[in-house]
Amino acid sequence: PREPGARAEAEVARVLAGTVPFGGARAAAATAPLVGRPYAVSPLGEDSGPDPDPRFRLDAFDCMTFAETAVALGDATSLEEARRILDVVRYHGPPVIADRNHEVVSQWLPANVALGPVAPLSRDLAGARAVRAAVAYDAARWARLARAGARLPGVPADRLPVGRFELDVVPPDLLAAVERRIPDGTLAFVVREDRDGAITRVSHVGLVVVGRGGRRLVRHASSWPGVARVVEEPLALFVRRQRLASSRRLTGLSLYAIPDARARLPVGR
């Protein structure tokens, strides 16, 4: 019999070859076989150079590469298409480390919202009760971060993001009220208070999926001690864990839909 990783990959390929609608539903269905896959720190790279890890894999994830892979699978009809889409999701140029969308709020989200693989959802769900969270970067802040050992790997100083970047967040106490309206296959970015010594306000990300009885679960690559794998847990439990996971106060979850973006993506080439 095939080993579990090969079986999971074959099941993902079967979903991609099927009729599940593109976007969040397909992302949810295609990542279901990946539950239980091990957690690994920064498992993706550029196949060569400073980070020679593979550009695509289904055998190990951290939270961000799991989310990126989910987005790629959501618009793919095959694993080969998913490989090509993943490059588009992860890079704002050629697949080299300096062009990788490292930081979520200033690089990854603006690039992918503009291109179409993700779309903001928090304000649609929370309305006026959504919180507008911001982070600002300038040369002085990047210099302070560098002195503290916090850097965007492989990005020259003159190419670091500079400016004020914002995103909408659903506060933790409002999530129970909007839970049943979160679509299947929605990205949930964990947003925390800004601190000058922190490189980002986003500390984690998962994929919200619809479970039995309409209950929302968060599927994510967890580094929690004793877990260290892709897991699913109820949204309320996920939020409760995030409240305890850091000394930085939890601002809430920033939610992004995964729409059908095939018309705007370089698929089938």
XYZ file of N, CA and C in Angstrom:
807
model
N 0.828 -1.209 0.000
C 0.000 0.000 0.000
C 0.860 1.256 0.000
N 0.283 2.340 -0.580
C 1.013 3.590 -0.636
C 1.128 4.202 0.751
N 2.228 4.929 0.996
C 2.408 5.583 2.285
C 1.420 6.748 2.404
N 1.130 7.204 3.635
C 0.060 8.185 3.841
C 0.223 9.466 3.038
N 1.463 9.968 2.889
C 1.665 11.197 2.129
C 1.245 11.042 0.681
N 1.572 9.892 0.085
C 1.191 9.647 -1.304
C -0.319 9.518 -1.434
N -0.951 8.881 -0.462
C -2.411 8.756 -0.511
C -3.067 10.133 -0.410
N -2.543 10.982 0.474
C -3.097 12.325 0.616
C -2.946 13.113 -0.683
N -1.779 13.029 -1.306
C -1.557 13.753 -2.558
C -2.499 13.253 -3.647
N -2.703 11.945 -3.720
C -3.620 11.385 -4.710
C -5.047 11.848 -4.462
N -5.444 11.973 -3.198
C -6.792 12.438 -2.876
C -6.954 13.908 -3.236
N -5.916 14.715 -2.996
C -5.976 16.118 -3.402
C -6.137 16.218 -4.915
N -5.348 15.445 -5.655
C -5.435 15.451 -7.119
C -6.824 15.038 -7.587
N -7.429 14.077 -6.893
C -8.779 13.639 -7.267
C -9.789 14.770 -7.088
N -9.670 15.509 -5.992
C -10.572 16.646 -5.771
C -10.391 17.686 -6.876
N -9.141 17.981 -7.225
C -8.881 18.998 -8.238
C -9.407 18.600 -9.611
N -9.448 17.314 -9.882
C -9.957 16.842 -11.171
C -11.477 16.755 -11.191
N -12.125 17.011 -10.066
C -13.571 16.860 -9.946
C -14.327 18.150 -10.210
N -15.544 18.209 -9.682
C -16.473 19.278 -10.034
C -16.752 20.256 -8.887
N -15.983 20.187 -7.819
C -16.184 21.141 -6.719
C -15.967 22.554 -7.252
N -16.862 23.502 -6.960
C -16.709 24.867 -7.488
C -15.369 25.488 -7.099
N -14.836 26.307 -8.017
C -13.571 26.976 -7.758
C -13.734 27.999 -6.640
N -12.632 28.270 -5.963
C -12.644 29.229 -4.878
C -12.600 28.531 -3.532
N -13.292 29.118 -2.558
C -13.216 28.620 -1.199
C -13.673 27.187 -1.034
N -14.747 26.800 -1.719
C -15.248 25.427 -1.585
C -14.207 24.420 -2.048
N -13.534 24.734 -3.146
C -12.500 23.823 -3.652
C -11.280 23.823 -2.730
N -10.925 24.998 -2.200
C -9.811 25.064 -1.253
C -10.104 24.206 -0.031
N -11.344 24.273 0.465
C -11.712 23.479 1.634
C -11.669 21.987 1.325
N -12.239 21.592 0.190
C -12.281 20.173 -0.160
C -10.886 19.618 -0.428
N -10.041 20.412 -1.103
C -8.723 19.916 -1.494
C -7.746 19.858 -0.325
N -7.974 20.661 0.718
C -7.077 20.610 1.875
C -7.526 19.608 2.929
N -8.736 19.083 2.798
C -9.206 18.099 3.786
C -8.271 16.892 3.899
N -7.749 16.346 2.777
C -6.837 15.205 2.915
C -5.508 15.551 3.584
N -5.237 16.829 3.773
C -3.959 17.256 4.349
C -3.994 17.365 5.865
N -5.172 17.196 6.457
C -5.255 17.194 7.919
C -4.387 16.051 8.455
N -3.538 16.368 9.420
C -2.600 15.396 9.963
C -1.206 15.490 9.403
N -1.043 16.245 8.293
C 0.307 16.421 7.737
C 1.151 17.186 8.752
N 2.449 16.893 8.850
C 3.282 17.496 9.905
C 3.541 18.980 9.703
N 3.765 19.647 10.827
C 4.183 21.045 10.832
C 5.694 21.100 10.589
N 6.129 22.079 9.796
C 7.557 22.319 9.584
C 7.769 23.819 9.467
N 8.856 24.313 9.998
C 9.156 25.742 9.927
C 9.631 26.086 8.518
N 8.962 27.043 7.875
C 9.349 27.544 6.554
C 9.668 26.410 5.575
N 8.669 25.557 5.270
C 8.957 24.387 4.436
C 9.067 24.685 2.944
N 8.674 25.883 2.509
C 8.782 26.222 1.097
C 9.932 27.210 0.882
N 10.542 27.112 -0.279
C 11.598 28.033 -0.665
C 11.560 28.271 -2.154
N 12.744 28.402 -2.757
C 12.832 28.702 -4.192
C 13.520 27.588 -4.986
N 13.617 26.397 -4.414
C 14.251 25.246 -5.078
C 15.775 25.367 -5.157
N 16.308 26.573 -4.929
C 17.754 26.789 -5.010
C 18.060 28.110 -4.323
N 19.332 28.498 -4.304
C 19.708 29.779 -3.740
C 19.685 29.775 -2.220
N 19.419 30.946 -1.596
C 19.476 31.044 -0.134
C 18.482 30.137 0.577
N 17.340 29.863 -0.065
C 16.313 28.991 0.532
C 15.979 27.889 -0.463
N 16.715 26.774 -0.427
C 16.558 25.742 -1.457
C 15.399 24.781 -1.237
N 14.543 25.041 -0.244
C 13.369 24.179 -0.068
C 12.501 24.222 -1.327
N 11.679 23.194 -1.538
C 10.855 23.154 -2.760
C 9.842 24.288 -2.817
N 9.420 24.655 -4.027
C 8.426 25.712 -4.196
C 7.001 25.185 -4.017
N 6.837 23.869 -4.023
C 5.508 23.277 -3.844
C 5.674 21.931 -3.170
N 4.858 21.681 -2.169
C 4.872 20.381 -1.506
C 3.567 20.218 -0.738
N 3.190 18.967 -0.501
C 1.967 18.666 0.236
C 2.243 17.776 1.447
N 3.515 17.634 1.808
C 3.858 16.711 2.890
C 4.174 17.406 4.208
N 4.299 18.742 4.222
C 4.604 19.470 5.454
C 4.263 20.938 5.245
N 3.842 21.601 6.330
C 3.384 22.987 6.225
C 3.717 23.757 7.492
N 3.871 25.084 7.354
C 3.657 25.977 8.478
C 2.334 26.691 8.205
N 1.928 27.589 9.098
C 0.579 28.138 8.946
C 0.421 28.920 7.649
N 1.445 29.702 7.273
C 1.309 30.540 6.090
C 1.391 29.728 4.811
N 2.299 28.763 4.740
C 2.375 27.964 3.516
C 1.137 27.086 3.353
N 0.513 26.684 4.466
C -0.748 25.949 4.348
C -1.820 26.852 3.745
N -1.913 28.100 4.220
C -2.899 29.034 3.682
C -2.628 29.331 2.213
N -1.369 29.552 1.861
C -1.018 29.834 0.464
C -1.355 28.648 -0.435
N -1.068 27.454 0.046
C -1.382 26.260 -0.733
C -2.892 26.116 -0.901
N -3.659 26.428 0.140
C -5.119 26.370 0.040
C -5.623 27.315 -1.046
N -5.072 28.527 -1.098
C -5.471 29.488 -2.130
C -5.160 28.936 -3.512
N -3.958 28.378 -3.682
C -3.571 27.824 -4.983
C -4.476 26.658 -5.385
N -4.774 25.781 -4.451
C -5.637 24.633 -4.755
C -7.056 25.086 -5.103
N -7.481 26.208 -4.531
C -8.839 26.682 -4.778
C -9.114 27.039 -6.220
N -8.080 27.340 -7.006
C -8.284 27.704 -8.407
C -7.598 26.747 -9.370
N -7.231 25.561 -8.884
C -6.484 24.613 -9.722
C -7.336 23.422 -10.129
N -7.027 22.870 -11.296
C -7.662 21.626 -11.744
C -6.687 20.455 -11.694
N -5.441 20.731 -11.315
C -4.426 19.681 -11.214
C -3.337 20.173 -10.274
N -2.509 19.248 -9.827
C -1.387 19.641 -8.981
C -0.416 20.535 -9.734
N -0.241 20.315 -11.026
C 0.666 21.159 -11.804
C 0.137 22.585 -11.889
N -1.170 22.735 -12.074
C -1.733 24.086 -12.046
C -1.542 24.724 -10.679
N -1.740 23.945 -9.636
C -1.564 24.479 -8.284
C -0.130 24.963 -8.072
N 0.842 24.236 -8.607
C 2.246 24.674 -8.495
C 2.425 26.056 -9.118
N 1.857 26.255 -10.311
C 2.026 27.542 -10.996
C 1.302 28.659 -10.247
N 0.091 28.377 -9.760
C -0.659 29.405 -9.039
C 0.040 29.765 -7.738
N 0.627 28.780 -7.075
C 1.304 29.054 -5.814
C 2.445 30.058 -6.005
N 3.169 29.968 -7.119
C 4.211 30.953 -7.405
C 3.625 32.358 -7.501
N 2.464 32.474 -8.127
C 1.824 33.782 -8.281
C 1.379 34.316 -6.925
N 0.891 33.438 -6.076
C 0.420 33.834 -4.748
C 1.579 34.266 -3.858
N 2.700 33.574 -3.959
C 3.814 33.796 -3.024
C 4.771 34.908 -3.444
N 4.753 35.299 -4.729
C 5.755 36.245 -5.221
C 5.095 37.410 -5.951
N 5.721 38.594 -5.853
C 5.265 39.738 -6.635
C 6.204 39.996 -7.818
N 6.918 38.991 -8.200
C 7.823 39.008 -9.339
C 8.243 37.582 -9.608
N 9.443 37.371 -10.115
C 9.920 36.000 -10.324
C 10.083 35.287 -8.985
N 10.102 33.954 -9.013
C 10.199 33.200 -7.750
C 11.600 33.217 -7.159
N 11.980 34.395 -6.660
C 13.254 34.567 -5.956
C 12.937 35.155 -4.588
N 13.818 34.946 -3.630
C 13.508 35.292 -2.245
C 13.235 36.783 -2.052
N 13.900 37.640 -2.815
C 13.693 39.076 -2.658
C 12.315 39.514 -3.133
N 11.688 38.723 -4.001
C 10.357 39.048 -4.529
C 9.259 38.246 -3.846
N 9.594 37.543 -2.785
C 8.568 36.798 -2.059
C 7.700 37.770 -1.249
N 6.411 37.481 -1.165
C 5.502 38.278 -0.334
C 5.666 37.822 1.113
N 6.689 38.347 1.782
C 7.032 37.890 3.129
C 6.021 38.370 4.174
N 5.857 39.688 4.293
C 5.029 40.246 5.360
C 3.576 40.309 4.899
N 2.659 39.900 5.759
C 1.274 39.699 5.342
C 0.567 41.015 5.026
N 0.603 41.979 5.944
C -0.230 43.174 5.812
C 0.271 44.108 4.718
N 1.579 44.225 4.571
C 2.140 45.180 3.615
C 2.492 44.578 2.263
N 2.601 43.250 2.176
C 3.010 42.615 0.927
C 2.001 41.577 0.447
N 1.766 40.540 1.265
C 0.980 39.400 0.794
C -0.465 39.787 0.492
N -1.115 40.464 1.422
C -2.517 40.816 1.202
C -2.701 41.839 0.081
N -1.958 42.942 0.052
C -2.151 43.865 -1.078
C -1.935 43.215 -2.438
N -0.904 42.371 -2.542
C -0.615 41.735 -3.823
C -1.734 40.799 -4.238
N -2.232 40.006 -3.307
C -3.224 38.994 -3.670
C -4.635 39.555 -3.773
N -4.943 40.604 -3.029
C -6.233 41.273 -3.233
C -6.258 41.932 -4.610
N -5.166 42.588 -4.996
C -5.108 43.243 -6.298
C -5.223 42.235 -7.436
N -4.586 41.089 -7.274
C -4.601 40.071 -8.326
C -5.918 39.307 -8.365
N -6.537 39.078 -7.209
C -7.842 38.427 -7.190
C -7.984 37.122 -6.454
N -6.895 36.416 -6.049
C -7.088 35.137 -5.364
C -7.731 35.254 -3.985
N -7.693 36.431 -3.371
C -8.371 36.622 -2.090
C -9.133 37.940 -2.133
N -10.176 38.048 -1.303
C -11.006 39.249 -1.268
C -11.401 39.528 0.172
N -11.312 40.795 0.637
C -11.636 41.112 2.025
C -13.097 40.824 2.351
N -13.323 40.297 3.551
C -14.651 39.850 3.940
C -15.082 40.386 5.316
N -14.127 40.875 6.100
C -14.427 41.234 7.488
C -15.520 42.282 7.597
N -15.448 43.338 6.808
C -16.438 44.408 6.930
C -17.791 43.964 6.390
N -17.806 43.083 5.399
C -19.079 42.542 4.915
C -19.806 41.797 6.032
N -19.048 41.114 6.886
C -19.641 40.321 7.959
C -19.929 41.149 9.204
N -19.008 42.030 9.564
C -19.124 42.751 10.836
C -19.678 44.158 10.701
N -19.758 44.691 9.487
C -20.273 46.028 9.288
C -19.468 47.068 10.041
N -20.194 48.012 10.663
C -19.540 49.114 11.367
C -18.775 48.653 12.595
N -19.006 47.416 13.031
C -18.312 46.914 14.219
C -16.942 46.318 13.881
N -16.623 46.255 12.605
C -15.276 45.827 12.221
C -14.268 46.872 12.681
N -13.095 46.413 13.079
C -12.024 47.287 13.558
C -11.028 47.493 12.420
N -10.614 48.730 12.222
C -9.599 49.020 11.218
C -8.237 48.981 11.894
N -7.425 48.002 11.535
C -6.094 47.835 12.125
C -5.051 48.327 11.130
N -4.031 48.994 11.633
C -3.007 49.569 10.760
C -1.618 49.236 11.271
N -0.681 49.244 10.357
C 0.732 49.122 10.702
C 1.505 50.038 9.762
N 2.517 50.693 10.285
C 3.314 51.619 9.477
C 4.779 51.207 9.521
N 5.402 51.247 8.347
C 6.822 50.920 8.246
C 7.556 52.100 7.623
N 8.714 52.403 8.176
C 9.622 53.360 7.557
C 11.038 52.830 7.729
N 11.998 53.542 7.161
C 13.375 53.065 7.198
C 13.875 52.929 8.635
N 13.448 53.837 9.504
C 13.905 53.786 10.898
C 13.378 52.545 11.596
N 12.114 52.194 11.345
C 11.562 50.998 11.992
C 12.268 49.747 11.495
N 12.505 49.659 10.198
C 13.200 48.490 9.670
C 14.610 48.391 10.247
N 15.258 49.546 10.461
C 16.602 49.530 11.044
C 16.562 49.021 12.481
N 15.545 49.448 13.240
C 15.406 48.967 14.613
C 15.139 47.464 14.636
N 14.281 47.002 13.730
C 13.991 45.574 13.658
C 15.248 44.786 13.303
N 16.027 45.306 12.361
C 17.254 44.611 11.952
C 18.227 44.497 13.118
N 18.330 45.560 13.900
C 19.239 45.508 15.048
C 18.775 44.479 16.071
N 17.463 44.232 16.111
C 16.907 43.234 17.029
C 16.916 41.831 16.430
N 17.433 41.699 15.195
C 17.506 40.395 14.547
C 16.258 40.008 13.787
N 15.341 40.951 13.582
C 14.094 40.663 12.851
C 14.194 41.267 11.454
N 14.217 40.422 10.445
C 14.383 40.877 9.063
C 13.452 40.104 8.139
N 13.163 40.696 6.973
C 12.539 39.941 5.894
C 13.664 39.282 5.126
N 13.767 37.951 5.177
C 14.938 37.288 4.611
C 15.130 37.587 3.135
N 16.368 37.948 2.795
C 16.730 38.120 1.400
C 16.230 39.382 0.743
N 15.601 40.290 1.494
C 15.059 41.512 0.896
C 16.029 42.659 1.168
N 16.594 43.280 0.126
C 17.503 44.409 0.342
C 16.788 45.565 1.039
N 17.547 46.375 1.755
C 16.959 47.468 2.529
C 16.147 48.416 1.661
N 16.592 48.654 0.417
C 15.881 49.609 -0.434
C 14.601 49.031 -1.044
N 14.297 47.748 -0.765
C 13.076 47.134 -1.290
C 12.109 46.725 -0.181
N 12.409 47.112 1.055
C 11.502 46.807 2.153
C 10.244 47.657 2.032
N 9.068 47.113 2.394
C 7.835 47.907 2.289
C 7.877 49.114 3.215
N 7.441 50.246 2.689
C 7.396 51.493 3.450
C 6.022 52.124 3.256
N 5.422 52.600 4.335
C 4.116 53.248 4.258
C 3.194 52.744 5.355
N 1.944 53.151 5.271
C 0.919 52.745 6.226
C 0.000 51.737 5.537
N -0.244 50.620 6.188
C -1.036 49.533 5.611
C -2.149 49.169 6.595
N -3.347 48.921 6.069
C -4.508 48.702 6.923
C -5.273 47.462 6.491
N -6.024 46.909 7.426
C -6.922 45.805 7.137
C -8.062 45.819 8.154
N -9.210 45.278 7.744
C -10.371 45.194 8.629
C -10.311 43.912 9.436
N -10.745 44.010 10.689
C -10.652 42.896 11.625
C -12.000 42.719 12.328
N -12.425 41.470 12.465
C -13.602 41.150 13.269
C -13.126 40.938 14.705
N -13.597 41.757 15.665
C -13.149 41.591 17.052
C -13.513 40.218 17.605
N -12.744 39.705 18.547
C -12.999 38.350 19.076
C -14.416 38.166 19.613
N -14.955 39.172 20.314
C -16.264 39.027 20.937
C -17.414 39.075 19.942
N -17.122 39.409 18.686
C -18.159 39.467 17.657
C -18.179 38.219 16.784
N -17.158 37.387 16.896
C -17.041 36.245 15.983
C -18.186 35.259 16.126
N -18.673 35.038 17.341
C -19.788 34.100 17.518
C -21.020 34.562 16.762
N -21.228 35.875 16.669
C -22.413 36.413 16.010
C -22.346 36.275 14.495
N -21.126 36.291 13.930
C -20.989 36.225 12.469
C -20.577 34.837 11.993
N -20.290 33.930 12.914
C -19.719 32.631 12.567
C -20.483 31.916 11.467
N -21.795 31.835 11.565
C -22.592 31.062 10.610
C -22.625 31.685 9.222
N -22.135 32.905 9.089
C -22.115 33.556 7.773
C -20.731 33.521 7.134
N -19.772 32.910 7.797
C -18.432 32.804 7.206
C -18.458 31.698 6.145
N -18.137 32.019 4.893
C -18.216 31.008 3.828
C -17.190 29.891 4.010
N -17.516 28.738 3.450
C -16.591 27.612 3.432
C -15.318 28.017 2.690
N -14.158 27.763 3.303
C -12.897 28.096 2.663
C -12.558 29.575 2.755
N -12.605 30.125 3.956
C -12.266 31.528 4.205
C -10.972 31.603 5.003
N -10.045 32.452 4.577
C -8.807 32.639 5.324
C -9.069 33.506 6.550
N -8.524 33.089 7.695
C -8.657 33.835 8.949
C -7.263 34.173 9.459
N -6.880 35.450 9.337
C -5.577 35.912 9.809
C -5.712 36.410 11.244
N -4.868 35.925 12.121
C -4.872 36.334 13.524
C -4.096 37.649 13.635
N -4.789 38.704 14.050
C -4.193 40.035 14.122
C -4.045 40.434 15.583
N -2.861 40.917 15.930
C -2.564 41.329 17.309
C -2.192 42.809 17.350
N -2.113 43.334 18.562
C -1.713 44.721 18.724
C -0.343 44.952 18.106
N -0.143 46.165 17.630
C 1.135 46.504 17.019
C 2.159 46.812 18.106
N 3.350 46.304 17.920
C 4.480 46.645 18.781
C 5.664 46.959 17.895
N 6.401 47.991 18.267
C 7.495 48.450 17.423
C 8.541 47.362 17.197
N 8.723 46.468 18.171
C 9.716 45.420 18.032
C 9.227 44.191 17.302
N 7.950 44.191 16.887
C 7.385 43.044 16.162
C 7.385 43.335 14.674
N 7.741 42.339 13.872
C 7.855 42.563 12.440
C 6.495 42.597 11.757
N 5.464 42.039 12.382
C 4.145 42.001 11.773
C 3.072 41.945 12.848
N 1.859 42.357 12.488
C 0.716 42.232 13.401
C 0.023 40.883 13.249
N 0.329 40.157 12.183
C -0.308 38.858 11.928
C 0.573 37.761 12.512
N 0.013 36.999 13.453
C 0.793 35.964 14.122
C 0.445 34.554 13.670
N -0.673 34.388 12.965
C -1.100 33.046 12.575
C -2.180 33.181 11.513
N -2.462 32.086 10.819
C -3.538 32.075 9.824
C -4.071 30.660 9.700
N -5.374 30.558 9.468
C -6.001 29.271 9.234
C -7.078 29.395 8.175
N -7.671 28.271 7.810
C -8.732 28.210 6.813
C -10.019 27.796 7.513
N -11.028 28.671 7.465
C -12.321 28.338 8.065
C -13.081 27.442 7.098
N -13.526 26.292 7.597
C -14.289 25.339 6.784
C -15.596 25.019 7.509
N -16.585 24.586 6.735
C -17.888 24.264 7.300
C -17.924 22.784 7.653
N -18.152 22.499 8.929
C -18.228 21.124 9.393
C -19.659 20.639 9.506
N -19.846 19.552 10.213
C -21.179 18.973 10.376
C -22.114 19.948 11.072
N -23.334 19.992 10.585
C -24.325 20.866 11.189
C -24.052 22.337 10.971
N -23.177 22.657 10.038
C -22.875 24.049 9.755
C -21.870 24.671 10.701
N -21.310 23.884 11.611
C -20.335 24.420 12.552
C -19.063 24.818 11.820
N -18.532 25.988 12.150
C -17.297 26.456 11.516
C -16.090 25.937 12.283
N -15.184 25.322 11.530
C -13.924 24.820 12.062
C -12.783 25.604 11.443
N -11.676 25.674 12.139
C -10.467 26.286 11.578
C -9.462 25.176 11.316
N -9.079 25.041 10.077
C -8.082 24.058 9.643
C -6.757 24.820 9.492
N -5.748 24.402 10.223
C -4.508 25.181 10.201
C -3.324 24.312 10.598
N -2.140 24.747 10.185
C -0.899 24.073 10.565
C -0.473 24.630 11.918
N -0.606 23.820 12.950
C -0.368 24.257 14.317
C 1.021 23.876 14.790
N 1.707 24.855 15.400
C 3.010 24.577 16.023
C 2.861 24.356 17.521
N 1.623 24.276 18.004
C 1.365 24.112 19.440
C 2.131 22.901 19.966
N 2.829 23.029 21.103
C 3.595 21.895 21.637
C 2.734 20.635 21.782
N 3.267 19.529 21.291
C 2.545 18.273 21.349
C 1.575 18.064 20.208
N 1.405 19.085 19.351
C 0.494 18.969 18.200
C 1.322 18.901 16.918
N 1.854 20.029 16.493
C 2.799 20.125 15.372
C 2.314 19.394 14.119
N 1.106 19.721 13.693
C 0.562 19.132 12.471
C -0.633 19.972 12.017
N -1.173 19.647 10.863
C -2.393 20.294 10.385
C -3.571 19.718 11.154
N -4.344 20.589 11.778
C -5.454 20.165 12.624
C -6.715 20.942 12.250
N -7.838 20.491 12.787
C -9.093 21.224 12.720
C -9.603 21.406 14.139
N -10.142 22.580 14.443
C -10.757 22.808 15.739
C -11.880 23.823 15.584
N -12.889 23.763 16.450
C -13.986 24.723 16.366
C -13.475 26.156 16.438
N -14.145 27.052 15.718
C -13.708 28.441 15.670
C -13.579 29.039 17.064
N -14.533 28.776 17.940
C -14.490 29.351 19.286
C -13.253 28.882 20.047
N -12.891 27.608 19.897
C -11.705 27.094 20.572
C -10.445 27.706 19.977
N -10.422 27.851 18.655
C -9.286 28.469 17.986
C -9.061 29.881 18.525
N -10.126 30.652 18.645
C -10.000 32.026 19.142
C -9.538 32.022 20.596
N -10.072 31.105 21.386
C -9.676 31.030 22.797
C -8.180 30.729 22.911
N -7.687 29.816 22.085
C -6.255 29.509 22.108
C -5.431 30.726 21.700
N -5.910 31.474 20.713
C -5.155 32.632 20.246
C -5.088 33.730 21.302
N -6.106 33.830 22.114
C -6.055 34.805 23.217
C -4.907 34.488 24.177
N -4.586 33.204 24.305
C -3.582 32.766 25.275
C -2.193 32.577 24.668
N -2.100 32.629 23.344
C -0.878 32.199 22.669
C 0.219 33.248 22.651
N -0.070 34.477 23.054
C 0.924 35.533 22.960
C 0.649 36.597 24.015
N 1.696 37.308 24.393
C 1.522 38.441 25.311
C 0.936 39.647 24.586
N 0.957 39.636 23.263
C 0.347 40.734 22.511
C -1.166 40.546 22.463
N -1.887 41.584 22.805
C -3.348 41.497 22.842
C -3.909 41.122 21.471
N -4.917 40.247 21.481
C -5.563 39.806 20.251
C -6.539 40.880 19.774
N -6.301 41.422 18.588
C -7.222 42.392 17.988
C -8.427 41.680 17.398
N -8.211 40.523 16.798
C -9.291 39.732 16.212
C -8.822 38.976 14.991
N -9.783 38.564 14.169
C -9.486 37.833 12.940
C -9.823 38.693 11.735
N -8.896 38.768 10.803
C -9.152 39.430 9.530
C -9.496 38.346 8.513
N -10.707 38.409 7.982
C -11.246 37.332 7.159
C -11.186 37.694 5.676
N -10.747 36.731 4.870
C -10.629 36.925 3.427
C -11.214 35.727 2.694
N -12.142 36.003 1.787
C -12.703 34.955 0.947
C -11.687 34.525 -0.102
N -11.855 33.304 -0.590
C -11.069 32.802 -1.720
C -12.040 32.682 -2.896
N -12.116 33.686 -3.753
C -13.064 33.636 -4.869
C -12.530 32.816 -6.037
N -13.380 32.597 -7.022
C -12.954 31.994 -8.276
C -12.200 33.067 -9.053
N -10.881 32.939 -9.100
C -10.046 33.960 -9.753
C -9.347 33.425 -10.998
N -9.836 32.326 -11.551
C -9.132 31.699 -12.668
C -8.977 32.624 -13.861
N -9.950 33.502 -14.094
C -9.864 34.394 -15.256
C -8.709 35.383 -15.131
N -8.209 35.578 -13.905
C -7.154 36.562 -13.697
C -5.809 35.911 -13.382
N -5.782 34.584 -13.343
C -4.558 33.888 -12.961
C -3.939 33.179 -14.163
N -2.613 32.998 -14.162
C -1.933 32.327 -15.271
C -2.057 30.809 -15.170
N -3.271 30.309 -15.260
C -3.467 28.858 -15.195
C -3.542 28.305 -16.613
N -3.207 27.009 -16.718
C -3.290 26.340 -17.998
C -2.218 26.758 -18.986
N -1.170 27.439 -18.494
C -0.107 27.879 -19.407
C 1.096 26.966 -19.316
